[in-house]
Each structure stands twice: as structure tokens, then as C-alpha cells.
Coordinates of C-alpha atoms and ligand atoms in Angstrom, one line a residue:
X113 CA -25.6 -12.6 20.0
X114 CA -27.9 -9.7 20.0
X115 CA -27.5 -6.2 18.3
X116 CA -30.1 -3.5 18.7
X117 CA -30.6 -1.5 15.9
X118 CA -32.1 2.2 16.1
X119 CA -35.6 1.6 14.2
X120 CA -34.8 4.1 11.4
X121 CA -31.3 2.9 10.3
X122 CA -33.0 -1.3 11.1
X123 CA -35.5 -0.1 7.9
X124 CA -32.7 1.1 5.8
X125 CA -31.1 -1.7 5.6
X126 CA -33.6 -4.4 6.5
X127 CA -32.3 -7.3 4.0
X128 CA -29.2 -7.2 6.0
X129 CA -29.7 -7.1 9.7
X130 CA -32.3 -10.0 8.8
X131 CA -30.7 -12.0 6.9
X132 CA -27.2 -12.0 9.0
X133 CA -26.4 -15.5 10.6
X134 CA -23.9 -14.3 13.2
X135 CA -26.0 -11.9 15.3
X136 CA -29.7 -11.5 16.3
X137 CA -30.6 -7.9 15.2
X138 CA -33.6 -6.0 17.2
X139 CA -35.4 -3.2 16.7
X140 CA -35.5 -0.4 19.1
X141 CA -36.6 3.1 19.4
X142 CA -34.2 5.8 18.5
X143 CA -34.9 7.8 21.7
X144 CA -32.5 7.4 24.6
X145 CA -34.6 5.9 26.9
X146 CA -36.5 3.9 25.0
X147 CA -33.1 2.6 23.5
X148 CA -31.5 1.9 26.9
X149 CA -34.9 0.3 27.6
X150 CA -34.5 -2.3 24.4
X151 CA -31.4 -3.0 25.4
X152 CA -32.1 -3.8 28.7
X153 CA -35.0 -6.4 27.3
X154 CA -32.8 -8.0 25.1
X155 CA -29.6 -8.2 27.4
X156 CA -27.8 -6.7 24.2
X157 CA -24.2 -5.5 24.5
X158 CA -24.1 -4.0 20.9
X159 CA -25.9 -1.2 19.6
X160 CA -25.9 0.4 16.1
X161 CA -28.0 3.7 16.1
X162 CA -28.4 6.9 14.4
X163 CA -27.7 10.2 13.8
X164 CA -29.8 10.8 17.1
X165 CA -27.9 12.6 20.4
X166 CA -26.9 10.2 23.3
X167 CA -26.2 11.2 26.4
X168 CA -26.4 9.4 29.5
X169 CA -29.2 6.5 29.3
X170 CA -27.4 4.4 26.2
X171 CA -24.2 4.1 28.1
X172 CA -26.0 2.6 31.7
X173 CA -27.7 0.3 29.8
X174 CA -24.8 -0.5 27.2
X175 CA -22.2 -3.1 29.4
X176 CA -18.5 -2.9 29.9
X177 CA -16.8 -4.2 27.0
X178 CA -19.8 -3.5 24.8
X179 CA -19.9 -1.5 21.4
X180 CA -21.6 1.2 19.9
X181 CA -21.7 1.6 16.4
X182 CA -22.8 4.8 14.6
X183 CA -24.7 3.2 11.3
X184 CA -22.8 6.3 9.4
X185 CA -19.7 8.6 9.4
X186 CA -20.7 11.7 11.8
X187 CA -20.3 10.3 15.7
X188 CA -21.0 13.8 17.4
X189 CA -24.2 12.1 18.7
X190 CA -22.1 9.7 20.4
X191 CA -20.5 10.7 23.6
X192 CA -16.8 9.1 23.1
X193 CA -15.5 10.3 26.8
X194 CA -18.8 8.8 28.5
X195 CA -18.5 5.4 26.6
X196 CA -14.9 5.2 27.6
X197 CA -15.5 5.8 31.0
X198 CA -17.6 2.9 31.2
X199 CA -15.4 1.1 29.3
X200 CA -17.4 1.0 25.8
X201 CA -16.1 1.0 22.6
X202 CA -17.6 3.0 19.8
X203 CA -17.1 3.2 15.9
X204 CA -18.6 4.3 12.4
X205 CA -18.4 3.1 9.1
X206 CA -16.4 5.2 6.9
X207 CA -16.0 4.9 3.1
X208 CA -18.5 3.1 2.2
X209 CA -21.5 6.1 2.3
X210 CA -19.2 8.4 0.3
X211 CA -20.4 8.4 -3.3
X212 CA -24.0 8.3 -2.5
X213 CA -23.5 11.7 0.1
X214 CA -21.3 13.7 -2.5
X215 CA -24.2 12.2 -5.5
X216 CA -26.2 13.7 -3.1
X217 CA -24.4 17.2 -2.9
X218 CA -24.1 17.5 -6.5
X219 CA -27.8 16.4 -7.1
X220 CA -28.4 19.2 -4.9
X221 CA -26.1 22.1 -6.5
X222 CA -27.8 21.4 -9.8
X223 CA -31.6 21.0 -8.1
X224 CA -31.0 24.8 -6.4
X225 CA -29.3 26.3 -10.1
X226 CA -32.2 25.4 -11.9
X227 CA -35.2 25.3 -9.9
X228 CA -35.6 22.1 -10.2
X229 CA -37.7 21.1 -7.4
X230 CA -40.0 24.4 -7.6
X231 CA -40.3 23.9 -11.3
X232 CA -41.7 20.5 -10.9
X233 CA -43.7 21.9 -8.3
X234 CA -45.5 24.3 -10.2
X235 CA -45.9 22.1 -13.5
X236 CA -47.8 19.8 -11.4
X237 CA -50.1 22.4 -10.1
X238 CA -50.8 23.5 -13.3
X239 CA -48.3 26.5 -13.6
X240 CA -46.1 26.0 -17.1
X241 CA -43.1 28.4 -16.2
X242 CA -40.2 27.6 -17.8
X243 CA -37.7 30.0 -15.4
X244 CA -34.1 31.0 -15.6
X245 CA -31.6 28.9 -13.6
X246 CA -27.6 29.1 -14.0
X247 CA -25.6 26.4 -16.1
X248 CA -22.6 25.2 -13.8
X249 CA -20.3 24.1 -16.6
X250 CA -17.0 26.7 -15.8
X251 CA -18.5 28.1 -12.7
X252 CA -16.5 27.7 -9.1
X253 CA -17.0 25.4 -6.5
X254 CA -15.7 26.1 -3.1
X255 CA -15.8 22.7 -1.4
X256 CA -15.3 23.6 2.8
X257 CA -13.7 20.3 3.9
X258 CA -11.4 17.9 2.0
X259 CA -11.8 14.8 3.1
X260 CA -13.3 11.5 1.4
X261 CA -16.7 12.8 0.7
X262 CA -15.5 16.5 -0.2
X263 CA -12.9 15.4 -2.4
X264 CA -15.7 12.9 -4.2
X265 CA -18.1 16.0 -4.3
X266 CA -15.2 18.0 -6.3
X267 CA -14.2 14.7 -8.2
X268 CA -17.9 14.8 -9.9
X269 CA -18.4 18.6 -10.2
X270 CA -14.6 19.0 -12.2
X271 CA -14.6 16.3 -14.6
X272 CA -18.2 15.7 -14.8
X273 CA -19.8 19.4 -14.7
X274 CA -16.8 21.1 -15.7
X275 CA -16.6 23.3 -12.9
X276 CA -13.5 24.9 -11.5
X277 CA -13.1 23.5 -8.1
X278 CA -11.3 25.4 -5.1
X279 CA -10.7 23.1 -1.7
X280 CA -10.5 24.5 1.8
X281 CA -10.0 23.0 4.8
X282 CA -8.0 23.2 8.4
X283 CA -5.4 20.8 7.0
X284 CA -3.4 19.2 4.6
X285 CA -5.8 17.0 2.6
X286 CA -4.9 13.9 1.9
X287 CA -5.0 13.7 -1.8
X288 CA -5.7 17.3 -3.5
X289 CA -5.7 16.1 -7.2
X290 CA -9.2 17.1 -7.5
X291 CA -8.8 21.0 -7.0
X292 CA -7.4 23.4 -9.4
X293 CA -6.5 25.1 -6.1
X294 CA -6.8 24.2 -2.4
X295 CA -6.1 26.8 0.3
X296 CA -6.3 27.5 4.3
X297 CA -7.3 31.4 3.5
X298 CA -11.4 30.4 3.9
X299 CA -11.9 34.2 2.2
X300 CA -10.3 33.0 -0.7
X301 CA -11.8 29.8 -1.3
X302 CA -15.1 31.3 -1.2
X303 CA -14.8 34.9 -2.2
X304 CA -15.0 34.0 -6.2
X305 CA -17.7 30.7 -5.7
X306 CA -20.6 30.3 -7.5
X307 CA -21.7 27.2 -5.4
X308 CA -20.2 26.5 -1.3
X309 CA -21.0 22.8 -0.3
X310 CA -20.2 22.1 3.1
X311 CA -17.8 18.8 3.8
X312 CA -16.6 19.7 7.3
X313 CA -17.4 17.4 10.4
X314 CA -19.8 18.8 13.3
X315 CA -17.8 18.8 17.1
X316 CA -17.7 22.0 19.2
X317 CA -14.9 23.4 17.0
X318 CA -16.9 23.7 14.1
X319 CA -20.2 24.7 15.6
X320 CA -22.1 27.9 13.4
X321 CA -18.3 27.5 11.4
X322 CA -20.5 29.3 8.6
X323 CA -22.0 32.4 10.3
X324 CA -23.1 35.8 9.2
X325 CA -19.1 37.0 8.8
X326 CA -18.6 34.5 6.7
X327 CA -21.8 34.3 4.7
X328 CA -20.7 37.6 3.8
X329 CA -17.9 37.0 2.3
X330 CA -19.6 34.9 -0.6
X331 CA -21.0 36.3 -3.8
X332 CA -24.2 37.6 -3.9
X333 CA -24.9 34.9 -6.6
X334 CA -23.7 31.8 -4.4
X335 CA -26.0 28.8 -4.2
X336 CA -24.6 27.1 -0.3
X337 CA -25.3 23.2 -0.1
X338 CA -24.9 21.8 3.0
X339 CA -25.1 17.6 3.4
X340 CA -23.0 17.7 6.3
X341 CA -23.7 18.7 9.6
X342 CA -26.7 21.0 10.6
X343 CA -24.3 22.3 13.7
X344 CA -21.7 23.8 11.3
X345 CA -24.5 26.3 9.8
X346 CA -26.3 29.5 11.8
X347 CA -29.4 28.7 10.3
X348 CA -30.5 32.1 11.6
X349 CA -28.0 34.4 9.6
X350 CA -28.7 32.0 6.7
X351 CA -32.5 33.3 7.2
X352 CA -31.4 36.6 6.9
X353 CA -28.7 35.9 4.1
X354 CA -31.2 35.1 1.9
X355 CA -34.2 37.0 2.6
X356 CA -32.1 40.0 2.4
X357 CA -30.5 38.8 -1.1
X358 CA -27.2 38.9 0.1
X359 CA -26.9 35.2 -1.2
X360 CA -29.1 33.8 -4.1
X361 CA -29.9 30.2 -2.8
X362 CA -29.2 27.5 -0.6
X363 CA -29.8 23.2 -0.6
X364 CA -29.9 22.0 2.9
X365 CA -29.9 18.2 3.6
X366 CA -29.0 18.3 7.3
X367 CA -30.2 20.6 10.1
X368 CA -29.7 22.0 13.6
X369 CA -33.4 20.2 14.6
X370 CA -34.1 17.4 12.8
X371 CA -36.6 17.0 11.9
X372 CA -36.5 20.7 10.9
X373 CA -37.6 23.2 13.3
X374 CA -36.8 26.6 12.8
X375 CA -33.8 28.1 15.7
X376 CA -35.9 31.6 15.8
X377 CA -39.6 30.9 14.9
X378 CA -39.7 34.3 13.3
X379 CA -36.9 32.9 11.3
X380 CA -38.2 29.8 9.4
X381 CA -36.4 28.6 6.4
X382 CA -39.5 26.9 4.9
X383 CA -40.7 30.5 4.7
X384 CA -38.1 31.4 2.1
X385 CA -38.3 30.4 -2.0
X386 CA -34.7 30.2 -2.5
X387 CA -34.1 27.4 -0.6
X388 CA -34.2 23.5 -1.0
X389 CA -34.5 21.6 1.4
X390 CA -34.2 17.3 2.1
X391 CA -34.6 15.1 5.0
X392 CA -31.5 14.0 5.8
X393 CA -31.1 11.6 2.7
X394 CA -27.4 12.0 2.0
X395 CA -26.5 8.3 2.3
X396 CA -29.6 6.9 1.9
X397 CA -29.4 4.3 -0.8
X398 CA -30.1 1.4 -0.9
X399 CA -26.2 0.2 -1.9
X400 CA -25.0 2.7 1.2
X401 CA -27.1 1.4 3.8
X402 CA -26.4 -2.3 2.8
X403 CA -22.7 -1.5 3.2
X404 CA -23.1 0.4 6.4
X405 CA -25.8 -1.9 7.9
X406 CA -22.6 -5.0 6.9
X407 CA -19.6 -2.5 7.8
X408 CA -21.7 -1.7 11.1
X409 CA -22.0 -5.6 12.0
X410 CA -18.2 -6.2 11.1
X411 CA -16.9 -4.0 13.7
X412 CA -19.0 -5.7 16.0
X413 CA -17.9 -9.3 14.8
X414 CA -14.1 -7.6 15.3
X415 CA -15.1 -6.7 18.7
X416 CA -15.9 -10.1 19.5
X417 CA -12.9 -11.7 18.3
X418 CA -11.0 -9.3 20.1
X419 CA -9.6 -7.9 17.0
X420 CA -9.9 -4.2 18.6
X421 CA -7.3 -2.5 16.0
X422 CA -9.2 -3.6 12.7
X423 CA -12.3 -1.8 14.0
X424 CA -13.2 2.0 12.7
X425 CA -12.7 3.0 16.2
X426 CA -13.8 6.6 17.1
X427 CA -12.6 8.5 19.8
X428 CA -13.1 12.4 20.6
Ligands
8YV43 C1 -26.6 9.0 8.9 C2 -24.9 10.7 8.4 O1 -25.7 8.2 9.6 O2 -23.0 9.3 8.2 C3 -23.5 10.3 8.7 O3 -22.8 11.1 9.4 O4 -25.3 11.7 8.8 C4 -25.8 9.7 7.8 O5 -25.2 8.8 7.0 C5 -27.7 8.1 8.4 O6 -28.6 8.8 7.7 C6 -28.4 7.4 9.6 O7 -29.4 6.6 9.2

């Protein structure tokens, strides 16, 4: 049986969609049409693909009763409604990219409060400046968005930085063991923070969540990591956020572009020194893209064996 892979997420996790016995795994292009096209080729009904958008192409070429599996957590690439229309199922794989995207989050926090990345910069041109960063031992974290990798993030900053750790999200969390306090009032959970990291999933609900209103409301201090969605951010009022001062830093892992290309070209983050910014690396280790590439492959096996309820189905 045949699964196309999206080229990227086929490289991160090569060992496994190689080596696997019970499907034939292809490489495609992560474009739409040269995705559909792939499948088409191949006479694939499965595809596992990226963090890419997909909007009409992928779902012609995909065939009733085929499956689309995001190689990840985030599906708001994926167009649920369209796929069910043509009756295609589509799933993630949750849980097993959680400690490497909260690793991630924390790495960043401490990169951005010390200058890591510019420091090392500058030594290796030449330039011995030992600067001033902030120590996070006792300082707040607000951690927007409760859920596995939120709660993982606040997990590692309390009992491992020390931090005093302050949950908000739109519901109930699961499990809230993690934060000294955990509130609906988004004011409060930020208002005190030394560092914002950004847990919440992008959909339509969410989209510029954190805008200029409540960028505001945050200390002037406040370093914002986000190593969620780039949607949820106004990368914009960031701009101005920080080259106004009215925030001291930000770590961004995942954009509104990506690759990054600046909203407002007058507006380019890459402009700005306060800011660190990744390529979209949250879960990519080598452990979490072995268990997503195997998690992604499962759900496909499930599929086949019509065991539809034991998949990580996603739906709107
Ligand atoms: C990507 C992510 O899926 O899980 C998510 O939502 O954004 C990432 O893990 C991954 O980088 C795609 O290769």
C-alpha cells in the first residue's frame, strides 16, 4: 500500500518511512498541486503532510475512504469540512511531539533572557561582550493555553527553573497541578509575567488572539515566546511592541509566512535586536519525528483495518 509523504516531514523521519514493511512510503512535494500530482502517480490513498495549507487540489486527488494524516499536532492546514465531504478521513499525532515542543519553549525563554544567540553571535565575530541578561529562577511565567504541551512547558519552568507559573486558557484544563495559579481573566495571567509563551491552537477563533490590546497589557520587561501557531500573533503590533520598547523581547518559532516574510514590509521582524527567531523546529528531533513518522503510519494501518475509533481523528 502506498503512503505519500510531504518531502520535508519524509526527511525527518527517513529511518522510519523506509524501513516500514506494511506500506510503501513516497516522496512528494509539499505544494498542493504538486502533492495531488504524486498522488495521482502513485495511485496513493494515504497522505501524511506538513504544516503546509491545503485547500482544494489534495482532496480531488485523495479517494473516498482515503486518509490524511497531519505528521504533527496543528491540523489548521487541513481542511476537515472539504475532506468529509469527499468522504476523507483526516488525523494527527498527538502526544508524542510534546516534550521536544515545550524543550523547545523553554530553550527559547532562556536563549531571549540572556542573549544567548546574539552573544554567540558576536563572540564569533570577534566582539567579547559579556551583556546583561535576566536570571528566571522566581520570575513569572504566563503560559496562554493549558493543554499537553503548555502544561509540559510550565512543568519544566516550575520545578526546573524555579519560576512561578500562572496558566490561562478558554477552559478547564485538564490537569492544573503545574500552576501556582490558573485563570480565565487573560489580564491577570499576563499583567505580572516576566515571560508569555504561547500554547493556544491556530483556527479562526484564535487568529491575531495576541494583538496590540493585549500586548499592552504585559510588562514592559516581558520576553513573549511563541512555538505555537504564527496565526495567533499580529506580527505587525509585535513590530511596533518592541521597537517602541513597550515589551523587552520576543522568541518566535512559528510565523504567519513561513518561511518568514514580513506582513508589512516596513515592518520586518528581522530588523529588530530584541528578537529570536527559529525555523519552525519545535518538534523537530530526531525521537519526535520517529514517533510521529510511526504514530502517522498507525492511524493509517487503523484505517485499513477499519478500526476508525482508535485513530487520532480530527474534525473542525
Ligand atoms: C509540524 C507542528 O507538524 O505539530 C505541529 O502542529 O507545527 C509541527 O510539529 C512539523 O514541524 C511538520 O514537519
Amino acid at each position: 500500500m502506498k503512503v505519500v509523504v510531504t518531502e520535508p516531514e519524509y526527511k525527518k523521519a527517513l529511518s522510519v518511512f523506509q524501513n516500514t514493511e506494511e506500506f510503501q512510503c513516497v516522496p512528494a512535494p509539499s505544494d498542493e498541486v504538486g502533492l495531488a500530482a504524486r498522488i495521482r502517480e502513485t495511485d496513493a490513498k494515504f497522505a501524511v503532510v506538513g504544516v503546509n495549507k491545503y485547500s482544494r487540489e489534495l482532496y480531488d486527488a485523495i479517494p473516498t475512504g482515503g486518509v490524511i494524516v497531519r505528521f504533527g499536532v496543528g491540523h489548521d492546514g487541513v481542511d476537515k469540512t472539504l475532506a468529509k465531504s469527499k468522504g476523507i478521513l483526516c488525523c494527527n499525532t498527538p502526544g508524542v511531539l510534546d516534550d521536544s515542543v515545550a524543550e523547545c519553549a523553554v530553550g527559547l525563554m532562556l536563549v531571549s533572557a540572556r542573549h544567548l544567540g546574539a552573544c554567540s553571535a558576536a563572540n564569533k565575530a570577534g566582539v567579547w561582550n559579556p551583556c546583561m541578561g535576566a536570571e528566571l529562577a522566581q520570575k513569572t511565567l504566563a503560559v496562554i493555553g493549558c493543554g499537553h504541551i503548555g502544561r509540559k512547558v510550565a512543568k519544566i519552568a516550575k520545578y526546573g527553573l524555579g519560576m512561578k507559573t500562572v496558566g490561562f486558557d478558554m477552559a478547564e484544563p485538564k490537569d492544573a497541578s503545574e500552576f501556582d495559579e490558573f485563570t480565565f481573566d487573560f489580564n491577570h495571567a499576563v499583567k505580572n509575567a516576566d515571560v508569555v509563551s504561547l500554547h493556544i491552537p491556530g483556527n479562526p477563533a484564535t487568529r491575531d488572539f495576541i494583538n496590540q490590546d493585549r500586548l499592552k497589557m504585559m510588562k514592559r520587561s516581558v520576553i513573549l515566546v511563541n512555538t505555537a501557531r504564527g496565526s495567533i500573533l499580529d506580527e505587525d503590533a509585535l513590530f511596533d511592541a518592541l521597537q517602541s520598547g513597550s515589551i523587552a523581547g520576543a522568541a518566535l518559532d512559528v510565523f504567519k509566512t513561513e518561511p518568514y516574510a514580513p506582513q508589512d514590509p516596513e515592518k520586518d521582524l528581522r530588523a529588530l535586536a530584541g528578537i529570536v527567531m527559529t525555523p519552525h523546529i519545535g518538534s523537530s528531533t530526531v525521537d519526535a519525528c520517529e514517533r510521529m513518522a510511526r504514530a502517522a503510519l498507525r492511524n493509517i494501518a487503523l484505517a485499513t483495518q477499519g478500526r476508525i475509533n482508535e485513530m487520532h481523528l480530527v474534525t473542525e
